[in-house]
PDB file of C-alpha atoms in Angstrom:
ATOM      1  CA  UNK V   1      21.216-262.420  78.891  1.00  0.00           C
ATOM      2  CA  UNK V   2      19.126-263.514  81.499  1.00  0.00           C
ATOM      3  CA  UNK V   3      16.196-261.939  82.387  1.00  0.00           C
ATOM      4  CA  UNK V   4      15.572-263.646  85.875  1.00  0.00           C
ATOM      5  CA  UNK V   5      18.473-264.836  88.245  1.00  0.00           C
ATOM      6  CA  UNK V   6      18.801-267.875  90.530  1.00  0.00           C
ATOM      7  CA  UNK V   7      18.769-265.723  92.867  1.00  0.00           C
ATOM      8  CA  UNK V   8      15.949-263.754  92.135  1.00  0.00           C
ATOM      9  CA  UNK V   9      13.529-266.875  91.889  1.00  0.00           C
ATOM     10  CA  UNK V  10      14.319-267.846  95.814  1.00  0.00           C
ATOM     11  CA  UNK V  11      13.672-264.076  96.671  1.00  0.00           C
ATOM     12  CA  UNK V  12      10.539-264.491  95.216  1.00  0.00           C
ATOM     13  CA  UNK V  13       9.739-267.896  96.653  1.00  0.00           C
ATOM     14  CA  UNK V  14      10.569-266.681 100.083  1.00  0.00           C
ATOM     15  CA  UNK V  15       8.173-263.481  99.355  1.00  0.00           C
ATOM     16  CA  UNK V  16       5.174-266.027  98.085  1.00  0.00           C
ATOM     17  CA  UNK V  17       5.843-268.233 101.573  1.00  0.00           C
ATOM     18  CA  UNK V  18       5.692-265.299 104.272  1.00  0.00           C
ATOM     19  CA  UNK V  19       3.000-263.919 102.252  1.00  0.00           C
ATOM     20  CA  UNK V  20       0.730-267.365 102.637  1.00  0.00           C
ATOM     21  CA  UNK V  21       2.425-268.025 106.190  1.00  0.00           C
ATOM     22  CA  UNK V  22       1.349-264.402 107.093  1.00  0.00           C
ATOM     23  CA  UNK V  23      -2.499-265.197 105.498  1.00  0.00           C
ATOM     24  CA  UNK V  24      -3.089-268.552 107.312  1.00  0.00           C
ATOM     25  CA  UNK V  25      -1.981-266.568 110.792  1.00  0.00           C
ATOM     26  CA  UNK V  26      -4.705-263.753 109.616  1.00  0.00           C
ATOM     27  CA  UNK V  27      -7.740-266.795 108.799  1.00  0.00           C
ATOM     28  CA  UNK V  28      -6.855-268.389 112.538  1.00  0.00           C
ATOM     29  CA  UNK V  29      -6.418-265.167 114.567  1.00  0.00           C
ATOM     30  CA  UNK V  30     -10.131-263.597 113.252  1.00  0.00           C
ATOM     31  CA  UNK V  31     -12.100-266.414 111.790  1.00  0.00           C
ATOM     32  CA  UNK V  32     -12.894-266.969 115.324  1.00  0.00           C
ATOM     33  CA  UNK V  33     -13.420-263.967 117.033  1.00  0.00           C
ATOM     34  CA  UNK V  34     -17.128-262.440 117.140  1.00  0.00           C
ATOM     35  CA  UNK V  35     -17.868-259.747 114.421  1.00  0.00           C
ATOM     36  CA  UNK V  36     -20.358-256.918 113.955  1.00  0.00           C
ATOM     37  CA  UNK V  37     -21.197-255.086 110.884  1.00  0.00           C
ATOM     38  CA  UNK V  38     -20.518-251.251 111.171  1.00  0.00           C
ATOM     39  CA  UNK V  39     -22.507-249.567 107.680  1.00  0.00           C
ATOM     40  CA  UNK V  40     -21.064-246.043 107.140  1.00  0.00           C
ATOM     41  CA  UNK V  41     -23.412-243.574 105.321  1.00  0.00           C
ATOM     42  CA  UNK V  42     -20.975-240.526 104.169  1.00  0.00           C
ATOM     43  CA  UNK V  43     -18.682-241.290 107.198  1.00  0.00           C
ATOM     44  CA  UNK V  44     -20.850-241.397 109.435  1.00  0.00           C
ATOM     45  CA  UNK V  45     -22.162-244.399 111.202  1.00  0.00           C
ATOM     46  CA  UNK V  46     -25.699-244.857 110.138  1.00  0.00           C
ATOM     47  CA  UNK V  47     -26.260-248.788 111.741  1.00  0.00           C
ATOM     48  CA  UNK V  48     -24.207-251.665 113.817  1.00  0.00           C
ATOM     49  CA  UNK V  49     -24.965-255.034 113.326  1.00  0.00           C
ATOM     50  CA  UNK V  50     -24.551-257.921 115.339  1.00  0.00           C
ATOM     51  CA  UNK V  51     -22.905-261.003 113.293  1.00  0.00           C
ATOM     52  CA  UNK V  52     -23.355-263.308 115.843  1.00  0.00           C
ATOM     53  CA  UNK V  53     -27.203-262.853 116.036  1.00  0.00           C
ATOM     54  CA  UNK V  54     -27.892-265.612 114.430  1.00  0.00           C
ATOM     55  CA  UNK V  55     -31.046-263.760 112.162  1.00  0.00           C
ATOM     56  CA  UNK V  56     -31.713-263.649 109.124  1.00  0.00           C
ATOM     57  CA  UNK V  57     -33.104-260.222 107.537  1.00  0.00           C
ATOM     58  CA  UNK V  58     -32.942-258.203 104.415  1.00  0.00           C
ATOM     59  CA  UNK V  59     -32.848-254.227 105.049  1.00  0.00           C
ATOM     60  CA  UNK V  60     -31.852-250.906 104.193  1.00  0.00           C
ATOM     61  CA  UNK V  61     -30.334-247.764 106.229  1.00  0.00           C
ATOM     62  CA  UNK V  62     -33.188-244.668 106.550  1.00  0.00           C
ATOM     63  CA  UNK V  63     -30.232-242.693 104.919  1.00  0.00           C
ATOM     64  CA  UNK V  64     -31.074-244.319 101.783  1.00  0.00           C
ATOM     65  CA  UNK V  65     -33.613-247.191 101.423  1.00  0.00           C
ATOM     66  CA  UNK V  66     -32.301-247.715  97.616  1.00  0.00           C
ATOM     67  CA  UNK V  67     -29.273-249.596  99.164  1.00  0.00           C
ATOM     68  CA  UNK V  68     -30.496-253.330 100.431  1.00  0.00           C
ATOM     69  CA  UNK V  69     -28.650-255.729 102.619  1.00  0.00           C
ATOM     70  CA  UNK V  70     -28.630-259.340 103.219  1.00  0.00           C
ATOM     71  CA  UNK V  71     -27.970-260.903 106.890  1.00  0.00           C
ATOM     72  CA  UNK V  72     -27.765-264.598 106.832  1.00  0.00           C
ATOM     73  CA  UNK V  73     -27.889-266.773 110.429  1.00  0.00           C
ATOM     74  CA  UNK V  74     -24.565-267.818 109.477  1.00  0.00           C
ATOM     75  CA  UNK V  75     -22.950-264.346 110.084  1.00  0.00           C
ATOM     76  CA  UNK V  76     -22.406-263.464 106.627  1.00  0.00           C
ATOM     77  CA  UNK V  77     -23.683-259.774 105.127  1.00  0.00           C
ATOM     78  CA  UNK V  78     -23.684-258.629 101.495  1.00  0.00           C
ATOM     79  CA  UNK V  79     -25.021-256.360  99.774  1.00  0.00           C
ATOM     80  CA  UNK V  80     -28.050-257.313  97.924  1.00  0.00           C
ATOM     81  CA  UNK V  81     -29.287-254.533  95.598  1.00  0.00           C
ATOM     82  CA  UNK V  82     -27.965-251.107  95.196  1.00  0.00           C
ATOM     83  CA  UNK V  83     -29.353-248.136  92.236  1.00  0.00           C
ATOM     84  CA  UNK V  84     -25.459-247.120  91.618  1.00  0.00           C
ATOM     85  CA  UNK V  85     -24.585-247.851  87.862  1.00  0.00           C
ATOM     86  CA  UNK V  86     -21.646-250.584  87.899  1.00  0.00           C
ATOM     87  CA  UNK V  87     -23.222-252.779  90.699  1.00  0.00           C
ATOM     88  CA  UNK V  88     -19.691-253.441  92.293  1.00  0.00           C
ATOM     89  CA  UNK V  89     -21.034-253.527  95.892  1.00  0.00           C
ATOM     90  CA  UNK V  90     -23.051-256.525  94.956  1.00  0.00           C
ATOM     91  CA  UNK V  91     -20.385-257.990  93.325  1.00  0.00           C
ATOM     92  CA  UNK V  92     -17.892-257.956  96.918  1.00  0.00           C
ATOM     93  CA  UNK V  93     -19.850-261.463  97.832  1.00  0.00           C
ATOM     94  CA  UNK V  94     -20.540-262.025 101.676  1.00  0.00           C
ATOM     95  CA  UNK V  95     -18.339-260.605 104.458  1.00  0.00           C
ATOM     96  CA  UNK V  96     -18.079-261.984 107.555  1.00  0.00           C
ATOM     97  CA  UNK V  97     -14.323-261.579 109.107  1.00  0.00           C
ATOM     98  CA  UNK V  98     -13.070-258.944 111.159  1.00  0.00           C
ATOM     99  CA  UNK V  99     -11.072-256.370 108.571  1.00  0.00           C
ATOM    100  CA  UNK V 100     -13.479-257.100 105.317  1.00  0.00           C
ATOM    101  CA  UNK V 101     -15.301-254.179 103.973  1.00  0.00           C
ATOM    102  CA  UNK V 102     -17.717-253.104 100.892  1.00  0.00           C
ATOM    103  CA  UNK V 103     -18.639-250.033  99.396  1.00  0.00           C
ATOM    104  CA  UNK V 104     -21.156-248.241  97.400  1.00  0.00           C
ATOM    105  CA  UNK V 105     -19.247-245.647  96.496  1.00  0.00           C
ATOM    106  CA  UNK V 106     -22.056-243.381  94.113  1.00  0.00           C
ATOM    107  CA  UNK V 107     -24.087-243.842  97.336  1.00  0.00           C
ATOM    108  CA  UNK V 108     -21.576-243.288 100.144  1.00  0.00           C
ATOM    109  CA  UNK V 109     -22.119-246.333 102.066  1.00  0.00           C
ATOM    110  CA  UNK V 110     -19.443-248.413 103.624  1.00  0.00           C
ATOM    111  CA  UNK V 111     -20.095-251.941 105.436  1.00  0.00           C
ATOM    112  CA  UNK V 112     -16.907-252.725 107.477  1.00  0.00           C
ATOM    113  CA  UNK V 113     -16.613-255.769 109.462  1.00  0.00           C
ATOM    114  CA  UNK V 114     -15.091-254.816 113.183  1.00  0.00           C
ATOM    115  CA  UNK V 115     -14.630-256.734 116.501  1.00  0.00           C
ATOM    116  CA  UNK V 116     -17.889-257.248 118.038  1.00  0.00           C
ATOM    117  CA  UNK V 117     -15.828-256.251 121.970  1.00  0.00           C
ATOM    118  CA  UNK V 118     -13.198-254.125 122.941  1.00  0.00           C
ATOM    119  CA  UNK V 119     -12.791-252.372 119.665  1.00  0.00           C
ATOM    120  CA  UNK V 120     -10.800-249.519 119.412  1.00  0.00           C
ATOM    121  CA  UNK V 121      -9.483-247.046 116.867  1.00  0.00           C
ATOM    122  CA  UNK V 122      -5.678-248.894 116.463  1.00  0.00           C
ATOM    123  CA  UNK V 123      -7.426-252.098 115.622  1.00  0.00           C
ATOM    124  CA  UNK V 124      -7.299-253.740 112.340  1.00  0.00           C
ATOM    125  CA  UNK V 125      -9.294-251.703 109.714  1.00  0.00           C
ATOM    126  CA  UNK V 126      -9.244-253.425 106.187  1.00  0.00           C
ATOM    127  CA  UNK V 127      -8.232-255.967 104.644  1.00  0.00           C
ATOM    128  CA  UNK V 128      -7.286-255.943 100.703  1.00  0.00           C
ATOM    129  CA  UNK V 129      -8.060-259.079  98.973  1.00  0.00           C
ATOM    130  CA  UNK V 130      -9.763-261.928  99.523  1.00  0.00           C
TER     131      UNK V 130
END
């Protein structure tokens, strides 16, 4: 008895090529495009950030000051230090393409990376994985 067919191995090959085909399209579509940061505090947007700036800052939303972010003059944001108990938010690394997000969930804050022009509500809104 076989557990996996011929068959079912080129099935899965073709799968695991669109899928990488499909990511390298993704990287050269928005790698290039300008981003801003959009940080949500309970669905609601609390601050936009410009990507592009080229600045370099550490700073926190007047919602809540306990939640700390990074902005690097490359165009990459993090979070830096958060209160919430299991610290994933910190853990999510730098974002800096259009359709990565964070969150803080305990806190209810959101950083999403959008389109820095003509951004709409049909565009791209996350992106699962790295």
């Amino acid at each position: 008895m076989e557990f996996v067919k011929k068959s079912d191995m080129w099935i899965i090959l073709i799968i695991i090529i669109i899928s990488i085909a499909a990511w390298f399209i993704y990287r050269i579509t928005f790698s290039e495009q300008s981003a801003k940061a959009e940080i949500y505090y309970y669905s609601e947007l609390a601050e936009t950030i410009d990507l592009g700036a080229g600045i370099e800052k550490t700073f926190s939303i007047p919602q809540n000051n306990h939640v700390i972010f990074h902005l690097y003059e490359d165009g990459n944001i993090r979070f830096e230090e958060s209160d919430c108990p299991d610290k994933i938010c910190i853990q999510s690394g730098k974002l800096n393409m259009i359709g990565q997000n964070a969150a803080c969930i305990p806190n209810g804050i959101i950083l999403k990376i959008v389109p820095a022009k003509n951004y709409s509500e049909d565009d791209l809104d996350i992106v699962v994985g790295k």
